[in-house]
């Protein structure tokens, strides 16, 4: 089978370099182009020295016709939020399918989008048919999607951590607290004081309390699973480590529950999902590092439910699940390049 | 004024070395002895190379008569939980006052102690008069105490983080979640796989979910402040950093509340308390590192209260507050050696 | 082609788990057995939670006949130094080829071995034919070897960092200083005070100055390349990071040299070697993390040569090069499972 | 005794905040002003949240007359290299003594300065009388100095690590290699890609190989001690930790030497110097963290000398030694505020 030619749009960030490494291992994909607004002509391995002798392609200006002419069948958008819409519409117009790692096409409610992102959506036409790319929930729709809105890093732990409970009406959906902790790569590659090593190393802080844009994304998916509106109190924290997200989730059950029954429920719910590991023991981010696994464990404490879910924010939280979506879209085994 | 001679009992751990460093700066204290069961005769600076040329005392076997003969007026217990009772009773019998950094004398309810520590208490006589050493709540009792049970590291963030709210009946005390994160020094100095660098570095995990012994300590103090039983759901996490505890506390208010009013309440409640800093901005453990400050900030999100409290676990969480207690007990300014 | 059945001997350490992850990606290998002296019957994924759902084999007692009966064609020794000899001889006797990751078969000179390891060698018969497994120097011998002594982590940076210079007689071989820095995983998985997180995090120290056992290994290989005895002054340091070795190498040239000429020499010397990357820019361990690459850069400062070489100590420094050796031994492409 | 009023010039960086913390403990100093070009009016505790309730002074524009009017007796320059000259001359003109933490007044040779800093010196008048502020070598001159050029962080480890050897002509001064490793705070507080957490965490790299500006500073001081020109090959490395400098120094002795004799020499040389600790055991940066100690240990390996020296780069390497200089200049005990 000939390889699918793929393009990586926006080659300078962490999700791009992680994606390129995964794609280099993919037996059914070929990286045909890497684009960059900032430094066209520069080899991607000059921007990311880890890629030397692995991917030395010069980065190029974004040009949808050139990508079409190269035979690109799928583009991965690794651009910052707000910039994706500009490049995605012209690609879709040319029949190129897209996995967009930004947040631009995740929220279906235009009012919610405007409220949290501070401006109206610029591409409502494509937003309509975009599929939220969480494979454990929406694999069928992803398979035929033209545009997949790759899910956020935090949201995946919150959504998959709670989906079995809300699907089975086990919890009071007004009581949910998601206390999340993330490694620093989640903040991106642009230097800032908050991510300057001597500021965030050996420190722990909360940020965007009550204001983080992943809140409505979590609520949208869980409400869809629940069939009723779900509200969450979501608090992100910055942790002095490169990678990893750990979410500790609290909820009040609708009736008394036993830990064993909940664990069994999780195992049934995620049966056949190769990347969700339901654990008996408490998970640790390190056991998911550099993998596409999302580990989850459920406990009952003083009558309340505590779910512990973790993942690698760059692989499972971004580039790995993007490849998982690509695999579904193009008929590859779901785990190709990801084990 | 002549200096108070003090003894440090159990010189091999992290609280001992931190305490010694603070006491070396204390204009009213003189370290007369450091004891060690394991390596008597070894200079404390051989056990802790950072102390070289600062405190080179040989560690000695515990001998209450010898300590009395040296004129020791105050002993600091830095022994593991369960061992303190053996050394404290003989010291009290000889009129030596004690600040015990272990958990042995913190819980007043013998049944609760037995439930969480797995055996009956061995020194109920002294337990009766021991004073819980949280200076912001119990300064008066501490001043005249013979035995101060120095508070735990996690509990201080939980108790001081919630005290204004429970004192003023602002929250439903059945809804409290305390999600705590601690640096690795909180686990002590004995090597274990969980604290082996390549295991816990670049990782984040929860531990003792629903089972941590600091739970009843938090509940005892908050119940005392509230005048009614308070139950908390407490979840500790291990963070890849040396020092620092950060607690994110969630509770449902009893009636609608405004963030500004809560912040004002905290400022009133902690007025005149030099080591509690009520912040408008979100705190970070690094800003409290190596200090005796406990920083706290309060937010209202979706009608619920979120309190963020942090401290240095070895200073404020253990050895610093021990010195603060010593200052109160011996009539020094509360901040001596701590600013 | 049917897969080669392989066994991993000693499943509890870091080199074992790293090796298993690489072998799971190998299209020509099948993990038939993992042995453990300590916990036979325990699933390897219970020992290493990262392996859950990837490799859940129960670990078994070492039994050479059972391994033979399973059709094992190659065994990887991940045992501590000193224990390998016991298990390797019986495997070789049964026609099973071995890649030994311990130091037991690296040193050819029995007197040197006895001097640095404190006891005479226990298996001189197999020592005679063991091949030092540094593929960039000895690929031909490795291809036909029955027993490959996998090279040490530090030595690879020293040997490959200096090989072009000593091969071409460019440096005075009595002037070599190798100042090496290693992440903590290089110290193994057994908890010790020196590798306890709060001791080694946020700290840097030298250890085994003038006494590290990798010294004679480096000298043996470089002497072989040089055709004359080479002596090195080797100083290892412990760095607060999980992975990575960085060696800064100093030597006095035998005649004036130009940086460009030396870089060109390195490029020629390593042409066709897929895992050595000669860089123009200064390298960083992170760019080699989780890969089998060894990056090297050469500079001339004040007339002296400074070589900077780095690698991932667990992949390139141990398990990755073991797979590279396996690939050569069994006729696979040298890069299989390693890109 | 009334306190000496001091000013901190340039309050936004790491040396300033470290200095302020030390000065707050100084019984003979009072912080009268903190200046900032960038954010006059902002409380210094808003810039550095760790200072809240400790030093809440508003930062002010630099105005030498205003500082004089306040009665400032000593100013500490915490400005970037190149900016100090502008502020120091007007202060000296008004009789205010200065400790300058920048590199502007360290190099005495104008040609050397111009070569390494790329422009001629702007204040040769004051350069003439500036005293290099390394108290262990130049205490007498410092006592009476109007302007002290506080020494660099790296240079102190190199100079004090080698001073006994060069003073006693024990080493060939053409053979010196200084391989130095620094925590990230040494790079300052301005965010850059190289110090962005996900770039430098879990990584180790060399930088400025052969080009670092501390090279001539080390050579100047050692040449002064030796009475003959000393040349050093200096290589700095970036280490994933907040603080700490560790220098591993190699030199060839002029005649055979014994380790014990060298250690004894170091003890004699540093007798009476309270901040240099000559250790028998290998040092670690952590044992000097947050202190003004410089620890040093000497070894002989294969006939060559290896010196290991370490310090806290922000205290001993900058702000602590600045206070030590201030103590000498104003007649305080050398250790005031530093123990």
mmCIF file of C-alpha atoms in Angstrom, chain A residues 61-334:
data_model
loop_
_atom_site.group_PDB
_atom_site.id
_atom_site.type_symbol
_atom_site.label_atom_id
_atom_site.label_comp_id
_atom_site.label_asym_id
_atom_site.label_seq_id
_atom_site.Cartn_x
_atom_site.Cartn_y
_atom_site.Cartn_z
ATOM 1 C CA UNK A 61 5.554 28.746 3.607
ATOM 2 C CA UNK A 62 1.997 27.508 3.786
ATOM 3 C CA UNK A 63 0.597 27.171 0.252
ATOM 4 C CA UNK A 64 -2.494 24.993 -0.154
ATOM 5 C CA UNK A 65 -1.980 24.558 -3.878
ATOM 6 C CA UNK A 66 1.586 23.404 -3.409
ATOM 7 C CA UNK A 67 0.458 20.891 -0.799
ATOM 8 C CA UNK A 68 -2.246 19.667 -3.145
ATOM 9 C CA UNK A 69 0.270 19.367 -5.968
ATOM 10 C CA UNK A 70 2.514 17.246 -3.778
ATOM 11 C CA UNK A 71 -0.321 14.835 -3.270
ATOM 12 C CA UNK A 72 -0.833 15.571 0.399
ATOM 13 C CA UNK A 73 -3.823 13.605 1.648
ATOM 14 C CA UNK A 74 -3.843 14.737 5.242
ATOM 15 C CA UNK A 75 -2.648 17.848 7.017
ATOM 16 C CA UNK A 76 -2.004 18.166 10.726
ATOM 17 C CA UNK A 77 -2.587 21.655 12.081
ATOM 18 C CA UNK A 78 -0.059 22.517 14.799
ATOM 19 C CA UNK A 79 -0.736 26.224 14.757
ATOM 20 C CA UNK A 80 -1.716 28.363 17.729
ATOM 21 C CA UNK A 81 -5.373 28.823 18.481
ATOM 22 C CA UNK A 82 -6.958 31.409 16.209
ATOM 23 C CA UNK A 83 -4.641 30.812 13.269
ATOM 24 C CA UNK A 84 -5.938 27.416 12.256
ATOM 25 C CA UNK A 85 -9.122 28.621 10.608
ATOM 26 C CA UNK A 86 -7.147 30.527 7.975
ATOM 27 C CA UNK A 87 -5.281 27.504 6.717
ATOM 28 C CA UNK A 88 -7.855 24.804 7.201
ATOM 29 C CA UNK A 89 -10.618 26.113 4.981
ATOM 30 C CA UNK A 90 -8.418 26.294 1.859
ATOM 31 C CA UNK A 91 -7.148 22.775 2.492
ATOM 32 C CA UNK A 92 -10.621 21.342 2.903
ATOM 33 C CA UNK A 93 -11.657 23.160 -0.279
ATOM 34 C CA UNK A 94 -8.936 21.221 -2.084
ATOM 35 C CA UNK A 95 -10.027 17.895 -0.698
ATOM 36 C CA UNK A 96 -7.243 17.554 1.851
ATOM 37 C CA UNK A 97 -8.441 16.088 5.113
ATOM 38 C CA UNK A 98 -7.301 17.780 8.295
ATOM 39 C CA UNK A 99 -6.542 16.876 11.881
ATOM 40 C CA UNK A 100 -6.413 20.191 13.718
ATOM 41 C CA UNK A 101 -4.552 20.170 17.016
ATOM 42 C CA UNK A 102 -5.677 23.690 17.918
ATOM 43 C CA UNK A 103 -8.850 24.468 19.858
ATOM 44 C CA UNK A 104 -10.478 26.290 16.942
ATOM 45 C CA UNK A 105 -12.973 23.635 15.917
ATOM 46 C CA UNK A 106 -13.708 21.945 19.201
ATOM 47 C CA UNK A 107 -16.596 23.978 20.609
ATOM 48 C CA UNK A 108 -19.851 23.559 18.724
ATOM 49 C CA UNK A 109 -21.787 26.308 20.487
ATOM 50 C CA UNK A 110 -20.871 29.627 18.877
ATOM 51 C CA UNK A 111 -21.884 31.596 21.955
ATOM 52 C CA UNK A 112 -19.720 29.462 24.197
ATOM 53 C CA UNK A 113 -16.827 29.850 21.763
ATOM 54 C CA UNK A 114 -17.198 33.615 21.712
ATOM 55 C CA UNK A 115 -17.470 33.800 25.492
ATOM 56 C CA UNK A 116 -14.300 31.823 26.198
ATOM 57 C CA UNK A 117 -12.198 32.917 23.209
ATOM 58 C CA UNK A 118 -13.239 36.555 23.167
ATOM 59 C CA UNK A 119 -14.250 36.797 19.517
ATOM 60 C CA UNK A 120 -16.778 35.223 17.158
ATOM 61 C CA UNK A 121 -15.777 32.092 15.261
ATOM 62 C CA UNK A 122 -14.303 32.746 11.806
ATOM 63 C CA UNK A 123 -15.183 29.567 9.988
ATOM 64 C CA UNK A 124 -18.642 28.468 11.040
ATOM 65 C CA UNK A 125 -19.091 26.588 7.779
ATOM 66 C CA UNK A 126 -16.436 24.020 8.597
ATOM 67 C CA UNK A 127 -17.169 24.089 12.305
ATOM 68 C CA UNK A 128 -20.526 22.514 11.492
ATOM 69 C CA UNK A 129 -19.070 19.289 10.153
ATOM 70 C CA UNK A 130 -15.922 19.116 12.287
ATOM 71 C CA UNK A 131 -15.770 15.967 14.401
ATOM 72 C CA UNK A 132 -14.448 16.047 17.947
ATOM 73 C CA UNK A 133 -11.515 13.676 17.761
ATOM 74 C CA UNK A 134 -11.757 11.613 20.902
ATOM 75 C CA UNK A 135 -11.503 8.103 19.444
ATOM 76 C CA UNK A 136 -12.824 6.246 22.470
ATOM 77 C CA UNK A 137 -16.121 8.102 22.108
ATOM 78 C CA UNK A 138 -16.412 9.035 18.457
ATOM 79 C CA UNK A 139 -14.439 6.533 16.379
ATOM 80 C CA UNK A 140 -17.169 6.044 13.798
ATOM 81 C CA UNK A 141 -17.579 9.718 13.051
ATOM 82 C CA UNK A 142 -13.816 10.196 12.966
ATOM 83 C CA UNK A 143 -13.410 7.501 10.318
ATOM 84 C CA UNK A 144 -15.383 9.514 7.781
ATOM 85 C CA UNK A 145 -14.522 12.997 8.933
ATOM 86 C CA UNK A 146 -13.033 15.618 6.650
ATOM 87 C CA UNK A 147 -11.984 17.725 9.604
ATOM 88 C CA UNK A 148 -11.138 16.334 12.998
ATOM 89 C CA UNK A 149 -10.828 18.716 15.951
ATOM 90 C CA UNK A 150 -8.143 16.987 17.972
ATOM 91 C CA UNK A 151 -9.046 17.114 21.652
ATOM 92 C CA UNK A 152 -7.246 19.168 24.295
ATOM 93 C CA UNK A 153 -4.756 17.645 26.690
ATOM 94 C CA UNK A 154 -6.568 18.356 29.956
ATOM 95 C CA UNK A 155 -10.003 17.539 28.544
ATOM 96 C CA UNK A 156 -9.091 13.985 27.634
ATOM 97 C CA UNK A 157 -8.306 13.120 31.250
ATOM 98 C CA UNK A 158 -11.480 14.781 32.463
ATOM 99 C CA UNK A 159 -13.742 13.337 29.793
ATOM 100 C CA UNK A 160 -12.407 9.794 29.751
ATOM 101 C CA UNK A 161 -12.009 9.878 33.510
ATOM 102 C CA UNK A 162 -15.703 10.630 33.951
ATOM 103 C CA UNK A 163 -17.402 9.162 30.876
ATOM 104 C CA UNK A 164 -18.338 5.792 32.417
ATOM 105 C CA UNK A 165 -19.839 7.515 35.447
ATOM 106 C CA UNK A 166 -21.894 10.057 33.553
ATOM 107 C CA UNK A 167 -22.951 7.536 30.909
ATOM 108 C CA UNK A 168 -24.336 5.329 33.656
ATOM 109 C CA UNK A 169 -25.802 8.233 35.685
ATOM 110 C CA UNK A 170 -23.684 7.211 38.660
ATOM 111 C CA UNK A 171 -22.814 10.735 39.787
ATOM 112 C CA UNK A 172 -24.516 14.016 40.505
ATOM 113 C CA UNK A 173 -23.256 16.056 37.562
ATOM 114 C CA UNK A 174 -23.371 19.308 39.516
ATOM 115 C CA UNK A 175 -20.703 18.180 41.984
ATOM 116 C CA UNK A 176 -17.725 17.542 39.716
ATOM 117 C CA UNK A 177 -14.307 18.936 40.619
ATOM 118 C CA UNK A 178 -11.392 18.313 38.270
ATOM 119 C CA UNK A 179 -8.083 19.203 39.899
ATOM 120 C CA UNK A 180 -5.492 18.902 37.127
ATOM 121 C CA UNK A 181 -1.730 19.069 37.180
ATOM 122 C CA UNK A 182 0.354 19.539 34.049
ATOM 123 C CA UNK A 183 3.996 19.451 33.072
ATOM 124 C CA UNK A 184 5.426 22.628 31.583
ATOM 125 C CA UNK A 185 5.522 21.568 27.932
ATOM 126 C CA UNK A 186 1.759 22.048 27.992
ATOM 127 C CA UNK A 187 2.410 25.781 28.017
ATOM 128 C CA UNK A 188 4.048 25.662 24.606
ATOM 129 C CA UNK A 189 7.464 26.605 23.322
ATOM 130 C CA UNK A 190 7.373 30.401 23.503
ATOM 131 C CA UNK A 191 9.551 31.616 26.395
ATOM 132 C CA UNK A 192 7.656 33.435 29.133
ATOM 133 C CA UNK A 193 8.532 34.389 32.694
ATOM 134 C CA UNK A 194 6.116 31.809 34.102
ATOM 135 C CA UNK A 195 7.873 29.021 32.231
ATOM 136 C CA UNK A 196 11.411 30.348 32.700
ATOM 137 C CA UNK A 197 13.276 27.519 34.431
ATOM 138 C CA UNK A 198 14.268 29.308 37.643
ATOM 139 C CA UNK A 199 10.688 30.522 38.078
ATOM 140 C CA UNK A 200 8.742 27.288 37.644
ATOM 141 C CA UNK A 201 11.321 24.681 38.652
ATOM 142 C CA UNK A 202 10.985 23.631 42.273
ATOM 143 C CA UNK A 203 7.623 25.352 42.380
ATOM 144 C CA UNK A 204 3.969 24.527 42.064
ATOM 145 C CA UNK A 205 1.190 26.975 41.332
ATOM 146 C CA UNK A 206 -2.382 27.069 40.109
ATOM 147 C CA UNK A 207 -3.303 29.240 37.150
ATOM 148 C CA UNK A 208 -6.400 30.395 35.254
ATOM 149 C CA UNK A 209 -8.530 29.324 38.205
ATOM 150 C CA UNK A 210 -12.115 29.299 36.964
ATOM 151 C CA UNK A 211 -11.083 30.704 33.612
ATOM 152 C CA UNK A 212 -9.320 27.973 31.663
ATOM 153 C CA UNK A 213 -10.638 27.452 28.142
ATOM 154 C CA UNK A 214 -10.631 23.708 28.484
ATOM 155 C CA UNK A 215 -13.603 23.975 30.863
ATOM 156 C CA UNK A 216 -16.297 24.292 28.160
ATOM 157 C CA UNK A 217 -14.613 21.590 26.086
ATOM 158 C CA UNK A 218 -14.880 19.136 28.971
ATOM 159 C CA UNK A 219 -18.447 20.156 29.652
ATOM 160 C CA UNK A 220 -19.478 19.831 26.011
ATOM 161 C CA UNK A 221 -18.229 16.249 25.710
ATOM 162 C CA UNK A 222 -19.487 15.093 29.086
ATOM 163 C CA UNK A 223 -22.878 16.670 28.449
ATOM 164 C CA UNK A 224 -23.004 14.768 25.183
ATOM 165 C CA UNK A 225 -22.190 11.505 26.961
ATOM 166 C CA UNK A 226 -24.633 12.248 29.783
ATOM 167 C CA UNK A 227 -27.448 13.498 27.578
ATOM 168 C CA UNK A 228 -27.853 16.328 30.058
ATOM 169 C CA UNK A 229 -25.796 19.422 30.867
ATOM 170 C CA UNK A 230 -22.712 18.703 32.959
ATOM 171 C CA UNK A 231 -20.877 21.480 34.772
ATOM 172 C CA UNK A 232 -17.340 21.076 36.063
ATOM 173 C CA UNK A 233 -15.114 23.063 38.361
ATOM 174 C CA UNK A 234 -11.724 22.761 36.677
ATOM 175 C CA UNK A 235 -8.439 23.944 38.243
ATOM 176 C CA UNK A 236 -5.142 23.554 36.364
ATOM 177 C CA UNK A 237 -1.756 23.577 38.085
ATOM 178 C CA UNK A 238 1.760 23.910 36.721
ATOM 179 C CA UNK A 239 4.157 21.127 37.789
ATOM 180 C CA UNK A 240 7.959 21.195 37.486
ATOM 181 C CA UNK A 241 8.283 18.376 34.976
ATOM 182 C CA UNK A 242 8.450 18.277 31.208
ATOM 183 C CA UNK A 243 5.480 16.108 30.442
ATOM 184 C CA UNK A 244 2.447 14.542 31.937
ATOM 185 C CA UNK A 245 -1.049 15.487 33.029
ATOM 186 C CA UNK A 246 -2.638 14.069 36.140
ATOM 187 C CA UNK A 247 -6.252 14.814 36.978
ATOM 188 C CA UNK A 248 -7.787 14.055 40.332
ATOM 189 C CA UNK A 249 -11.528 14.096 39.889
ATOM 190 C CA UNK A 250 -14.098 14.300 42.661
ATOM 191 C CA UNK A 251 -17.853 13.697 42.398
ATOM 192 C CA UNK A 252 -20.737 12.769 44.635
ATOM 193 C CA UNK A 253 -22.491 9.569 43.560
ATOM 194 C CA UNK A 254 -26.235 9.536 43.057
ATOM 195 C CA UNK A 255 -26.494 6.460 45.271
ATOM 196 C CA UNK A 256 -24.024 4.447 47.372
ATOM 197 C CA UNK A 257 -21.369 2.799 45.235
ATOM 198 C CA UNK A 258 -18.687 0.153 45.760
ATOM 199 C CA UNK A 259 -15.164 0.606 44.464
ATOM 200 C CA UNK A 260 -15.063 -2.823 42.854
ATOM 201 C CA UNK A 261 -18.264 -2.219 40.964
ATOM 202 C CA UNK A 262 -16.954 1.055 39.615
ATOM 203 C CA UNK A 263 -13.687 -0.514 38.524
ATOM 204 C CA UNK A 264 -15.669 -3.231 36.751
ATOM 205 C CA UNK A 265 -17.789 -0.586 35.068
ATOM 206 C CA UNK A 266 -14.664 1.167 33.801
ATOM 207 C CA UNK A 267 -13.259 -2.091 32.456
ATOM 208 C CA UNK A 268 -16.478 -2.820 30.553
ATOM 209 C CA UNK A 269 -16.722 0.705 29.231
ATOM 210 C CA UNK A 270 -13.162 0.693 27.906
ATOM 211 C CA UNK A 271 -13.066 -2.917 26.709
ATOM 212 C CA UNK A 272 -11.563 -2.968 23.244
ATOM 213 C CA UNK A 273 -10.069 0.504 23.601
ATOM 214 C CA UNK A 274 -6.345 -0.185 23.288
ATOM 215 C CA UNK A 275 -5.140 3.095 24.772
ATOM 216 C CA UNK A 276 -7.186 3.326 27.949
ATOM 217 C CA UNK A 277 -5.696 1.267 30.762
ATOM 218 C CA UNK A 278 -7.970 0.792 33.773
ATOM 219 C CA UNK A 279 -5.645 0.207 36.709
ATOM 220 C CA UNK A 280 -6.249 -1.355 40.110
ATOM 221 C CA UNK A 281 -3.341 0.570 41.543
ATOM 222 C CA UNK A 282 -2.899 4.318 41.689
ATOM 223 C CA UNK A 283 -1.429 5.605 38.438
ATOM 224 C CA UNK A 284 1.624 7.814 37.850
ATOM 225 C CA UNK A 285 2.287 10.070 34.899
ATOM 226 C CA UNK A 286 5.683 8.493 34.335
ATOM 227 C CA UNK A 287 4.102 5.183 33.418
ATOM 228 C CA UNK A 288 2.372 6.909 30.516
ATOM 229 C CA UNK A 289 5.292 9.109 29.472
ATOM 230 C CA UNK A 290 6.067 9.053 25.762
ATOM 231 C CA UNK A 291 3.063 6.788 25.104
ATOM 232 C CA UNK A 292 -0.489 7.170 23.876
ATOM 233 C CA UNK A 293 -1.949 5.487 26.962
ATOM 234 C CA UNK A 294 -4.394 7.171 29.283
ATOM 235 C CA UNK A 295 -4.369 5.409 32.657
ATOM 236 C CA UNK A 296 -7.327 5.595 34.956
ATOM 237 C CA UNK A 297 -8.133 4.317 38.439
ATOM 238 C CA UNK A 298 -11.278 4.802 40.509
ATOM 239 C CA UNK A 299 -11.642 4.967 44.281
ATOM 240 C CA UNK A 300 -14.492 5.510 46.733
ATOM 241 C CA UNK A 301 -13.596 7.586 49.782
ATOM 242 C CA UNK A 302 -16.109 8.513 52.470
ATOM 243 C CA UNK A 303 -18.881 7.785 50.035
ATOM 244 C CA UNK A 304 -17.523 10.049 47.343
ATOM 245 C CA UNK A 305 -15.938 9.003 44.077
ATOM 246 C CA UNK A 306 -12.320 9.896 43.333
ATOM 247 C CA UNK A 307 -11.057 9.213 39.819
ATOM 248 C CA UNK A 308 -7.357 9.466 39.031
ATOM 249 C CA UNK A 309 -6.469 9.782 35.370
ATOM 250 C CA UNK A 310 -3.180 10.558 33.694
ATOM 251 C CA UNK A 311 -1.447 10.729 30.343
ATOM 252 C CA UNK A 312 1.488 12.185 28.438
ATOM 253 C CA UNK A 313 0.270 15.628 27.426
ATOM 254 C CA UNK A 314 2.243 15.749 24.172
ATOM 255 C CA UNK A 315 1.533 12.221 22.947
ATOM 256 C CA UNK A 316 -1.861 11.150 24.232
ATOM 257 C CA UNK A 317 -2.778 14.759 24.902
ATOM 258 C CA UNK A 318 -1.964 15.998 21.406
ATOM 259 C CA UNK A 319 0.204 14.376 18.756
ATOM 260 C CA UNK A 320 -0.407 10.733 19.608
ATOM 261 C CA UNK A 321 -4.163 11.011 19.584
ATOM 262 C CA UNK A 322 -3.777 12.974 16.332
ATOM 263 C CA UNK A 323 -2.061 9.944 14.810
ATOM 264 C CA UNK A 324 -4.735 7.712 16.324
ATOM 265 C CA UNK A 325 -7.325 9.862 14.558
ATOM 266 C CA UNK A 326 -5.309 9.706 11.344
ATOM 267 C CA UNK A 327 -5.226 5.924 11.626
ATOM 268 C CA UNK A 328 -9.004 5.799 11.904
ATOM 269 C CA UNK A 329 -9.506 8.258 9.035
ATOM 270 C CA UNK A 330 -7.240 6.406 6.640
ATOM 271 C CA UNK A 331 -8.040 2.816 7.536
ATOM 272 C CA UNK A 332 -4.877 1.907 9.429
ATOM 273 C CA UNK A 333 -4.869 -0.169 12.558
ATOM 274 C CA UNK A 334 -5.691 2.230 15.371
#
